PDB file of N, CA and C in Angstrom:
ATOM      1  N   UNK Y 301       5.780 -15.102  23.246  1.00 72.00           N
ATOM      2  CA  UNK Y 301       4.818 -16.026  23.787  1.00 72.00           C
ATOM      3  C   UNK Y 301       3.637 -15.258  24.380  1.00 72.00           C
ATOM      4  N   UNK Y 302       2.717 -15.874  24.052  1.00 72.00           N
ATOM      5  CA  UNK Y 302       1.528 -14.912  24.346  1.00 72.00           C
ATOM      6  C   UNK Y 302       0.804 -15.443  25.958  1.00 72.00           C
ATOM      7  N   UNK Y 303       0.763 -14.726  26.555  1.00 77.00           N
ATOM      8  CA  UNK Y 303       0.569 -15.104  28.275  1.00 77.00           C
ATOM      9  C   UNK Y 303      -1.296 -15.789  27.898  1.00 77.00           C
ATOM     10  N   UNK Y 304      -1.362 -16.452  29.228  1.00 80.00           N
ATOM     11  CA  UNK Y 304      -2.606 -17.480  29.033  1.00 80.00           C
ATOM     12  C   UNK Y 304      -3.884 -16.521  29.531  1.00 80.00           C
ATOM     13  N   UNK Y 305      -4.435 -16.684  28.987  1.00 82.00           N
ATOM     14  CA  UNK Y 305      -5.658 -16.035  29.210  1.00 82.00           C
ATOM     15  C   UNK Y 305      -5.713 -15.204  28.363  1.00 82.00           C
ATOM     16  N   UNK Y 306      -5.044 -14.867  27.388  1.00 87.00           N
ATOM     17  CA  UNK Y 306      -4.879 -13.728  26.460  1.00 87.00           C
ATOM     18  C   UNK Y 306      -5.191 -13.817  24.669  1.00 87.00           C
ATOM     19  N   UNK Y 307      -6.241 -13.487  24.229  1.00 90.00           N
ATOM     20  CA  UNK Y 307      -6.428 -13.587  23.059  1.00 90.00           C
ATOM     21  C   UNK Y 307      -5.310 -12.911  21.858  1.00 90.00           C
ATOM     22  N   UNK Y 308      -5.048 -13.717  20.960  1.00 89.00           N
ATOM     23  CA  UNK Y 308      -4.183 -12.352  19.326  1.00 89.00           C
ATOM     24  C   UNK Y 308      -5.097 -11.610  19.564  1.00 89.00           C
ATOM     25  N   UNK Y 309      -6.501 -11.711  19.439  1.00 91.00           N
ATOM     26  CA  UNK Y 309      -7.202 -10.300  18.699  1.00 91.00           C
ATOM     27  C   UNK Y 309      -6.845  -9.380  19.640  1.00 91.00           C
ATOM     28  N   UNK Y 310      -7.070  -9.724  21.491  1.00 92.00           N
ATOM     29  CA  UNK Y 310      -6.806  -8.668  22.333  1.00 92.00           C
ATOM     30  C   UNK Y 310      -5.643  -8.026  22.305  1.00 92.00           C
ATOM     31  N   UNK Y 311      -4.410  -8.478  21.931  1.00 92.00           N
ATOM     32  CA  UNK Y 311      -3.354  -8.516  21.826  1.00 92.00           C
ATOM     33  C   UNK Y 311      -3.210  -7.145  20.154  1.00 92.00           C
ATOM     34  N   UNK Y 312      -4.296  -7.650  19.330  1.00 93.00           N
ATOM     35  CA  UNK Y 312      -4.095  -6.609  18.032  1.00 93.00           C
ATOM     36  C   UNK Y 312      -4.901  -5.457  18.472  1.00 93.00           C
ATOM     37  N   UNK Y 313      -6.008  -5.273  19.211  1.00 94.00           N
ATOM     38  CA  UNK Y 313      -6.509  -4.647  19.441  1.00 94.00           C
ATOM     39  C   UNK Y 313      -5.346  -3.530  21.029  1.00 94.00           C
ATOM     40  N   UNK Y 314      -4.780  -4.085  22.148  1.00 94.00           N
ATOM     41  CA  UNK Y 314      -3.976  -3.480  22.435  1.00 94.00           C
ATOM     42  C   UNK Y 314      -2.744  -2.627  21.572  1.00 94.00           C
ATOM     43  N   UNK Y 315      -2.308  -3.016  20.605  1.00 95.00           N
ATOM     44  CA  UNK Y 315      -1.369  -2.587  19.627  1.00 95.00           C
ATOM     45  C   UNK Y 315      -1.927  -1.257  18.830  1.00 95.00           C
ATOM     46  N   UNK Y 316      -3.481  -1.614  18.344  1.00 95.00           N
ATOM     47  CA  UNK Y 316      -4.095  -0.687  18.097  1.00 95.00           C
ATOM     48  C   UNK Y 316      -4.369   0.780  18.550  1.00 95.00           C
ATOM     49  N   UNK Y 317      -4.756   0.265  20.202  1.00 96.00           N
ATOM     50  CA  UNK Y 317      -4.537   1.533  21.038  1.00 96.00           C
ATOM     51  C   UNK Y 317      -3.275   2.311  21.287  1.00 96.00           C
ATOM     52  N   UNK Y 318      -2.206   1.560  21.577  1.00 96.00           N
ATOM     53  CA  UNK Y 318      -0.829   2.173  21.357  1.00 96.00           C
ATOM     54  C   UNK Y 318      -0.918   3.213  20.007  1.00 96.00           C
ATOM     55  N   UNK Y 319      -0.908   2.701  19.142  1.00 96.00           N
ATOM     56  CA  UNK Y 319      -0.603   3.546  18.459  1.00 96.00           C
ATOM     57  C   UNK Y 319      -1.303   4.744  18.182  1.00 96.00           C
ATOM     58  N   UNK Y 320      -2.967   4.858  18.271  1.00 96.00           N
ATOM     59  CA  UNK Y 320      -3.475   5.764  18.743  1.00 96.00           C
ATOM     60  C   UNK Y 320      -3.154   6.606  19.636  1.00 96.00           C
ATOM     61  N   UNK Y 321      -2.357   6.192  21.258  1.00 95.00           N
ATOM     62  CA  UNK Y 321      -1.568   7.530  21.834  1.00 95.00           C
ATOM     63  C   UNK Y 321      -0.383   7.834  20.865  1.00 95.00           C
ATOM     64  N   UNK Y 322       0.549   7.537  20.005  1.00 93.00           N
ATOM     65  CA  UNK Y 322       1.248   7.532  19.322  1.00 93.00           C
ATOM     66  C   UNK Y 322       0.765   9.030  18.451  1.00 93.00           C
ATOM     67  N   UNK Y 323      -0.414   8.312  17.946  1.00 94.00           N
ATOM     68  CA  UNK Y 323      -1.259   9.814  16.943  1.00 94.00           C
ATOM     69  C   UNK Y 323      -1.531  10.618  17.598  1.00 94.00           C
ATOM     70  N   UNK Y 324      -1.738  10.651  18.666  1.00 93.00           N
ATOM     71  CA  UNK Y 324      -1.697  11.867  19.592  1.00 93.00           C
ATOM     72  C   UNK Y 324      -0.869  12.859  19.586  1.00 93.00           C
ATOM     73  N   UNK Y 325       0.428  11.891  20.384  1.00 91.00           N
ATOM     74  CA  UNK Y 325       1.538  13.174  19.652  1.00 91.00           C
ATOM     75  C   UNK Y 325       1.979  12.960  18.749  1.00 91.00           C
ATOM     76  N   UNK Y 326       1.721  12.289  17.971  1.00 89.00           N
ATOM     77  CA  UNK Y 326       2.308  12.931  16.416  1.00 89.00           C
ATOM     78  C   UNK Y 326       0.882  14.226  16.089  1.00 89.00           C
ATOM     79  N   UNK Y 327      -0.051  14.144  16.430  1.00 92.00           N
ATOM     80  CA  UNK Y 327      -0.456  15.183  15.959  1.00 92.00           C
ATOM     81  C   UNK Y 327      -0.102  16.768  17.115  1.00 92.00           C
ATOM     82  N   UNK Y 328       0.207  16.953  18.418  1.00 90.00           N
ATOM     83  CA  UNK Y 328       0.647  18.029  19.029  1.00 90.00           C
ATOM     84  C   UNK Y 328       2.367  18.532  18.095  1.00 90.00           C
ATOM     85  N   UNK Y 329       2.706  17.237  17.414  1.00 88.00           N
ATOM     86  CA  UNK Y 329       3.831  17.618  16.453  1.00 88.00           C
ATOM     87  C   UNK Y 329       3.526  18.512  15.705  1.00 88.00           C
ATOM     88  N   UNK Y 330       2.753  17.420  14.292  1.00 88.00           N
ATOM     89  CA  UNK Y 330       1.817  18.628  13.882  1.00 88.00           C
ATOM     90  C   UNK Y 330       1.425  20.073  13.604  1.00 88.00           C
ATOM     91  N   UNK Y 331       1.071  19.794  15.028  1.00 90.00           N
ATOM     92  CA  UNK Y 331       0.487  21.325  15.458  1.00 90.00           C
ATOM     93  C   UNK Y 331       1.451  22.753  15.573  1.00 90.00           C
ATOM     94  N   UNK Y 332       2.089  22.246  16.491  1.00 88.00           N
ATOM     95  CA  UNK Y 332       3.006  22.710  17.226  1.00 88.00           C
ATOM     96  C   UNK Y 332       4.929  23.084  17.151  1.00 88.00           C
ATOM     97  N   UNK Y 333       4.934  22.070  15.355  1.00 79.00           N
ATOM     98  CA  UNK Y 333       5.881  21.563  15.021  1.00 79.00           C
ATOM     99  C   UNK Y 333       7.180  23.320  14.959  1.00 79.00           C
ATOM    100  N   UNK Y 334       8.157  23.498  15.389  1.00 86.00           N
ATOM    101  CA  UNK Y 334       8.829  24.623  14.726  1.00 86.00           C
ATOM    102  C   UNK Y 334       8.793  25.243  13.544  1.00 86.00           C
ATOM    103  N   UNK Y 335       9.015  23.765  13.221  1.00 82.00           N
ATOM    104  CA  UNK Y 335       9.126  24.580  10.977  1.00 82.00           C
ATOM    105  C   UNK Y 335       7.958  23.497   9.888  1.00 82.00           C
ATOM    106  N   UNK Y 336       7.982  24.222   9.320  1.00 78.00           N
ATOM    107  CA  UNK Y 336       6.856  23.398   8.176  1.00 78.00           C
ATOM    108  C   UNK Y 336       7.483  22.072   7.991  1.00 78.00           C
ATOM    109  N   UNK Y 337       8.909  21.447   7.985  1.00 79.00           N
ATOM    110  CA  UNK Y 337       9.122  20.014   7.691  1.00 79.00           C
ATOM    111  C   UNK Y 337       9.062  19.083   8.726  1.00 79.00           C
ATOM    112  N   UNK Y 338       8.875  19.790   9.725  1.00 83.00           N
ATOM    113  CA  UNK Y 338       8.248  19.307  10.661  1.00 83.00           C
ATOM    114  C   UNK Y 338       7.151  18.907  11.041  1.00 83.00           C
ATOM    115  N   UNK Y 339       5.823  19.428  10.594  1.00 84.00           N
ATOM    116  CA  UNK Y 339       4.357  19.609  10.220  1.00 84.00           C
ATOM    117  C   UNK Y 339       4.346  18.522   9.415  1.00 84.00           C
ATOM    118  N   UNK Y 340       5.057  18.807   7.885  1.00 84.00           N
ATOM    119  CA  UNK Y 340       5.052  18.037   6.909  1.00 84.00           C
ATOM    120  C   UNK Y 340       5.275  16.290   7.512  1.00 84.00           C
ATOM    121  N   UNK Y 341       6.206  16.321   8.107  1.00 86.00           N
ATOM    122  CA  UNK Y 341       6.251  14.817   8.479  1.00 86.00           C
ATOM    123  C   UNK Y 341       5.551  14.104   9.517  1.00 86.00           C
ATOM    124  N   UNK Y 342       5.390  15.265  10.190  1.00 89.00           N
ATOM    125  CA  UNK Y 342       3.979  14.735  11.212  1.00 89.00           C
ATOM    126  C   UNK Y 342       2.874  14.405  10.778  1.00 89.00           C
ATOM    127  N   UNK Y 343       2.456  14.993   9.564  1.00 89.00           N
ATOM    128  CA  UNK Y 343       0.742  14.845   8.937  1.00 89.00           C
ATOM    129  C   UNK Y 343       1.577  13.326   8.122  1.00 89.00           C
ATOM    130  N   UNK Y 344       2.509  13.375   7.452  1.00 90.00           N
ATOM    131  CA  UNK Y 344       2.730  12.142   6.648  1.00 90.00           C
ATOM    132  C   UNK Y 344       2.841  10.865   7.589  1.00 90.00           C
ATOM    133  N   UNK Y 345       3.530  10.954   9.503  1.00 92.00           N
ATOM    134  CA  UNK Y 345       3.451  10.276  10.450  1.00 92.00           C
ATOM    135  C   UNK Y 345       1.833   9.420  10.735  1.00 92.00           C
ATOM    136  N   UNK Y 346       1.085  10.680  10.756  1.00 93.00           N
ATOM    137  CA  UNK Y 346      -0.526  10.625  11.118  1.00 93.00           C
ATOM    138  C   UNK Y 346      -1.078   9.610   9.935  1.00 93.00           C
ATOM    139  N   UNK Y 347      -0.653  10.154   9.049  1.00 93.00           N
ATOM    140  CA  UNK Y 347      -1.439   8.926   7.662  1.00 93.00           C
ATOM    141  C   UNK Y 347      -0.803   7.479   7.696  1.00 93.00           C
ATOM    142  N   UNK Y 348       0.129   7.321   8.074  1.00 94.00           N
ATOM    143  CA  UNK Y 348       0.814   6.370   8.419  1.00 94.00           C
ATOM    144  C   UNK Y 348      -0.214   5.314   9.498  1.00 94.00           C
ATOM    145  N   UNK Y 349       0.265   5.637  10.913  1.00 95.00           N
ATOM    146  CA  UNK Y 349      -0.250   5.254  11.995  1.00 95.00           C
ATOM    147  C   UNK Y 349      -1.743   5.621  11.703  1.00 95.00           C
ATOM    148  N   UNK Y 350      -2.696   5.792  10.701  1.00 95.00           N
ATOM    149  CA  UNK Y 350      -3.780   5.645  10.505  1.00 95.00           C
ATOM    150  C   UNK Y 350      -4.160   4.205   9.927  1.00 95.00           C
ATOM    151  N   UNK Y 351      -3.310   4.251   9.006  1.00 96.00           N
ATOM    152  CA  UNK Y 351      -3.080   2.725   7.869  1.00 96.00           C
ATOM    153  C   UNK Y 351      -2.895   1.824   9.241  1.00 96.00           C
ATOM    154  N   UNK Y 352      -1.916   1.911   9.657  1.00 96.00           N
ATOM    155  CA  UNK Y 352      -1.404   0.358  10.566  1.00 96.00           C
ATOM    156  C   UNK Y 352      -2.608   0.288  11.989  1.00 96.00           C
ATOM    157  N   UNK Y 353      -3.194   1.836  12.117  1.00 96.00           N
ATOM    158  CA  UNK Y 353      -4.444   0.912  13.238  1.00 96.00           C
ATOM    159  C   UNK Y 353      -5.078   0.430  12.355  1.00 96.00           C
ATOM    160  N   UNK Y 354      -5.838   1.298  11.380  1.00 96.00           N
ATOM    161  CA  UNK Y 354      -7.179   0.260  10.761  1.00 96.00           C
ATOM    162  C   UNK Y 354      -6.652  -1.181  10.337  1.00 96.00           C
ATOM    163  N   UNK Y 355      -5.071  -1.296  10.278  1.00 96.00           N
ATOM    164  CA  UNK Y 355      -5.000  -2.829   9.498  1.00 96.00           C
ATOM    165  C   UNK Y 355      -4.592  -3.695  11.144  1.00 96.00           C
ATOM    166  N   UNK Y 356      -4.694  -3.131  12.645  1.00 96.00           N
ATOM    167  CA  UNK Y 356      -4.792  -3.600  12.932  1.00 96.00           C
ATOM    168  C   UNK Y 356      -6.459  -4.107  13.949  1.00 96.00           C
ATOM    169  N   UNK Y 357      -7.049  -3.098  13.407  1.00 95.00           N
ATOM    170  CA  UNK Y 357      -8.798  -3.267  14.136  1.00 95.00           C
ATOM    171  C   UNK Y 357      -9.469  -3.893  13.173  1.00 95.00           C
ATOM    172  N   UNK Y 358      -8.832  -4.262  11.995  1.00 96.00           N
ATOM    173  CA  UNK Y 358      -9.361  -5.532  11.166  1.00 96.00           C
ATOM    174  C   UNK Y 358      -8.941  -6.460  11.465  1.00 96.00           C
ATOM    175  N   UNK Y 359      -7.531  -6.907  11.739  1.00 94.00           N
ATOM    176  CA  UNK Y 359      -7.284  -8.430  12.625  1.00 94.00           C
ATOM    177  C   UNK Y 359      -7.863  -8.649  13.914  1.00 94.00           C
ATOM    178  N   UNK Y 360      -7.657  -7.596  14.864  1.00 94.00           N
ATOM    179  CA  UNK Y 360      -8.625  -7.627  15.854  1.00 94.00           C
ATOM    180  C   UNK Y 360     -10.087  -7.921  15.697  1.00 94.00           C
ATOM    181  N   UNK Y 361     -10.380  -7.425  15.244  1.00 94.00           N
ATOM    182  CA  UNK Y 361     -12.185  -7.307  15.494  1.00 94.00           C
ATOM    183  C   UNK Y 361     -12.769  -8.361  14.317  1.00 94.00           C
ATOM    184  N   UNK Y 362     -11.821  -8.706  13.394  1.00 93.00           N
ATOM    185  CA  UNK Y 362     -12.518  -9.746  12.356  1.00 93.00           C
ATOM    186  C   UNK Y 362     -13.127  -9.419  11.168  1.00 93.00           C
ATOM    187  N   UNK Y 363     -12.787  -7.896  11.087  1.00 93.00           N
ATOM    188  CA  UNK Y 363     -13.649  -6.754  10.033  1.00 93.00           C
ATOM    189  C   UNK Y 363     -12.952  -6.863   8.877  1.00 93.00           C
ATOM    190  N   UNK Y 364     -12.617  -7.672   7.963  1.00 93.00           N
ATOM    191  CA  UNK Y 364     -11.902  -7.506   6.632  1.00 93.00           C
ATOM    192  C   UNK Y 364     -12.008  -6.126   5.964  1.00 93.00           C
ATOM    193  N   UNK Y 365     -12.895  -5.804   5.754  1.00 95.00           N
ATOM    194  CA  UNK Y 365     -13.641  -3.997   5.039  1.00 95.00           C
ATOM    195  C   UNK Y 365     -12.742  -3.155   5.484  1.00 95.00           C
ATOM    196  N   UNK Y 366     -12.203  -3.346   6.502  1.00 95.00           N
ATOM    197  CA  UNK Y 366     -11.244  -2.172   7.714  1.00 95.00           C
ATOM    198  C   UNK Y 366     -10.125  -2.201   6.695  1.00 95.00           C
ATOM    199  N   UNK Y 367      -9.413  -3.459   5.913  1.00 95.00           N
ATOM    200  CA  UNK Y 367      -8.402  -3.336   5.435  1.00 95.00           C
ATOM    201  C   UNK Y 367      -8.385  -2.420   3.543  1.00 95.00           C
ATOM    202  N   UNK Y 368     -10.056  -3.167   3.305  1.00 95.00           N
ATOM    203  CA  UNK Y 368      -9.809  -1.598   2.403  1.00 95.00           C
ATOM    204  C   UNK Y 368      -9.987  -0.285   2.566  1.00 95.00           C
ATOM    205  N   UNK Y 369     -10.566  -0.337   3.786  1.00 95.00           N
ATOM    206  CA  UNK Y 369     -10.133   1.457   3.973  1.00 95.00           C
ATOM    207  C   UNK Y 369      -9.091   1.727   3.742  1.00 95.00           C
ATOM    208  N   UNK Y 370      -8.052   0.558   4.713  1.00 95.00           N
ATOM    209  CA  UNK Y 370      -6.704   0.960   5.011  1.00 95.00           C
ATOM    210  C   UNK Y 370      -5.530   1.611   3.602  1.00 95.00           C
ATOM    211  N   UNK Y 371      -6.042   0.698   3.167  1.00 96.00           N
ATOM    212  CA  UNK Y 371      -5.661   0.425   1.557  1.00 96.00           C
ATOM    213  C   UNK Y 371      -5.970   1.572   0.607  1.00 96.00           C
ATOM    214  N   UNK Y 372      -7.354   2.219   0.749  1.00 96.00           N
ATOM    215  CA  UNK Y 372      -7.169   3.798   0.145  1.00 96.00           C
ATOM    216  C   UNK Y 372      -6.821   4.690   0.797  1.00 96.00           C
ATOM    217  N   UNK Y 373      -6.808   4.442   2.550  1.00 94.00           N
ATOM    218  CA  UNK Y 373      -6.276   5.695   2.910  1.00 94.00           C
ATOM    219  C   UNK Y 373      -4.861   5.845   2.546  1.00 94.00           C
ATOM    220  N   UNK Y 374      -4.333   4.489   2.152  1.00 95.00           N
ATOM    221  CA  UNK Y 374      -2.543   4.598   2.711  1.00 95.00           C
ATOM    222  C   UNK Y 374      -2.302   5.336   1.350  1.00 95.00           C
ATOM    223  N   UNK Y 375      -3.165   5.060  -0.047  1.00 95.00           N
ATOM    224  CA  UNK Y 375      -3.033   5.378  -1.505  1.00 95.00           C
ATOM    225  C   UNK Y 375      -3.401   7.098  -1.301  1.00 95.00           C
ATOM    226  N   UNK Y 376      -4.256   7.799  -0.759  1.00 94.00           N
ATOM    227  CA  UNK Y 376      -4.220   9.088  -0.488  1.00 94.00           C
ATOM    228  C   UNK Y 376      -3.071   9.798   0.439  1.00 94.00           C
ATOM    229  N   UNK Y 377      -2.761   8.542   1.110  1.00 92.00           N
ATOM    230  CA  UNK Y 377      -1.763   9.310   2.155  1.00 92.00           C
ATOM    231  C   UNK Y 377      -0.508   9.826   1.333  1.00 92.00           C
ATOM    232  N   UNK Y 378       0.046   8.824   0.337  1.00 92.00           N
ATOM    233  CA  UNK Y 378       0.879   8.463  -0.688  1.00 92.00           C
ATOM    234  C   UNK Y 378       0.883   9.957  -1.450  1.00 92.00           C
ATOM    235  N   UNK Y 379      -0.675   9.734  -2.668  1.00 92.00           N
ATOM    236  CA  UNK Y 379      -0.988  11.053  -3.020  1.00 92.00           C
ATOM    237  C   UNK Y 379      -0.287  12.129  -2.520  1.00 92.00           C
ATOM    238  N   UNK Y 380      -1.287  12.737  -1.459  1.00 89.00           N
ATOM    239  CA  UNK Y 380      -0.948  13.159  -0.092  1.00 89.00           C
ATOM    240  C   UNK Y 380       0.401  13.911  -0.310  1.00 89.00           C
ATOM    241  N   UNK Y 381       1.452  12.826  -0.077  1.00 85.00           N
ATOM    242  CA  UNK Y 381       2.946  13.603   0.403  1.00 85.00           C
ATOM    243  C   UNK Y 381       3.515  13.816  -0.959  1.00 85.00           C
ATOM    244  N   UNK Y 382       3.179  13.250  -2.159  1.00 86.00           N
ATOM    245  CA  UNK Y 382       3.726  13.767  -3.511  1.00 86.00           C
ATOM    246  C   UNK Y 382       3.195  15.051  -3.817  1.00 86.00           C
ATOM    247  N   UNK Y 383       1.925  15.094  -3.685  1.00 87.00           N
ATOM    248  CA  UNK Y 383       1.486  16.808  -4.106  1.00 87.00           C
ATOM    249  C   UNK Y 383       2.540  17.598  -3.233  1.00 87.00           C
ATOM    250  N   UNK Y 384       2.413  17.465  -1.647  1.00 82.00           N
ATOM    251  CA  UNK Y 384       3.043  18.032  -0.646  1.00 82.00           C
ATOM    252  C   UNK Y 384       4.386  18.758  -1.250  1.00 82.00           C
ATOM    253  N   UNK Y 385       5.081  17.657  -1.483  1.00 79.00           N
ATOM    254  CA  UNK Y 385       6.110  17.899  -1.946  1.00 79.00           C
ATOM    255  C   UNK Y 385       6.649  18.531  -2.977  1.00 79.00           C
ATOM    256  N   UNK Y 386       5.755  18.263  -4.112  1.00 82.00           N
ATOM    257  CA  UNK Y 386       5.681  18.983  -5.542  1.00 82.00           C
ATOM    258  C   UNK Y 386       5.510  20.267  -4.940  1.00 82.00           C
ATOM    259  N   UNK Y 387       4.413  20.942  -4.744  1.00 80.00           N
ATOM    260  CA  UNK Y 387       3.778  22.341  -4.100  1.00 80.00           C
ATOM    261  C   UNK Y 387       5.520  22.621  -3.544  1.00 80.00           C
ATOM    262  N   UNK Y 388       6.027  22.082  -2.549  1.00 76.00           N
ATOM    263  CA  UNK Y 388       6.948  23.020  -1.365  1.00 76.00           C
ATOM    264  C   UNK Y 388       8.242  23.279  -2.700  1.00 76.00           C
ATOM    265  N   UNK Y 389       8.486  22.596  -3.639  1.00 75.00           N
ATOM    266  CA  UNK Y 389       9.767  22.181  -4.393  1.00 75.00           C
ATOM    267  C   UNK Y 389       9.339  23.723  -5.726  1.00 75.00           C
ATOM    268  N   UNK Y 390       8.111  23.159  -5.784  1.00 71.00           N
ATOM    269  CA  UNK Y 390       7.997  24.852  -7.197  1.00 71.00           C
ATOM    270  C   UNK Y 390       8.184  26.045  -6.288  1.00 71.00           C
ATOM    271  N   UNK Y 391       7.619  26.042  -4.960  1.00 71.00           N
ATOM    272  CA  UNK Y 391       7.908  27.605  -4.160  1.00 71.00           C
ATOM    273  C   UNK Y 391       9.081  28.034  -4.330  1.00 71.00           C
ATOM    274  N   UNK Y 392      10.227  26.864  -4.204  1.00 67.00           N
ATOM    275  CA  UNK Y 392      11.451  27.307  -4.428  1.00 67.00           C
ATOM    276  C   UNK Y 392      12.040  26.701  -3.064  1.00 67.00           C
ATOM    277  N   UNK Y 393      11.122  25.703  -2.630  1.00 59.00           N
ATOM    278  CA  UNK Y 393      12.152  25.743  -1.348  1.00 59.00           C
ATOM    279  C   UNK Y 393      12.211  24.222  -1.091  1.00 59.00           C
ATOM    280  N   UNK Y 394      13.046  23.583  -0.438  1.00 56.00           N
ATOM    281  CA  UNK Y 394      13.580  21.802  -0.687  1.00 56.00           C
ATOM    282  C   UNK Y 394      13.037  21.247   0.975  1.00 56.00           C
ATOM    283  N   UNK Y 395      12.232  20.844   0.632  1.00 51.00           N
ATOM    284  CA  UNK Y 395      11.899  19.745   2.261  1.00 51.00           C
ATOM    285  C   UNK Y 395      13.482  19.960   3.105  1.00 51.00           C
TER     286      UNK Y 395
END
């Protein structure tokens, strides 16, 4: 139930920001991660929680366009972790 005084959009747009601290640390993961499959799933984390803000600062804000960004970023993100993976698997070594 959504408390009174309170808009969905404010409500998508709060959700939005969450997950932005979210990308935060997923990116000190990232960074910082011990081992490369660690890295690896943090950058695939980051493309993720990239897709679900922009698809939610398009319900928020009323911006339809936001959702095709969303829509090629999520298709590069995709890309993205198949090369990833191909590349780590010919080195000789298994995620």
């Amino acid at each position: 139930m959504i408390p009174a005084g309170v808009s969905i959009e404010e409500i998508f747009l709060l959700a939005a920001a969450l997950f932005v601290v979210l990308a935060i640390v997923m990116f000190y993961r990232a960074v910082a991660g011990p081992t490369t499959q660690d890295r690896l799933l943090a950058v695939n984390v980051l493309g993720t929680n990239t897709v679900v803000i922009l698809a939610l600062l398009a319900a928020g804000l009323d911006e339809p366009w936001f959702l095709d960004i969303a829509l090629i970023y999520a298709l590069l993100n995709f890309l993205m972790a198949v090369a990833i993976s191909k590349f780590t698997v010919e080195r000789g070594g298994v995620l």
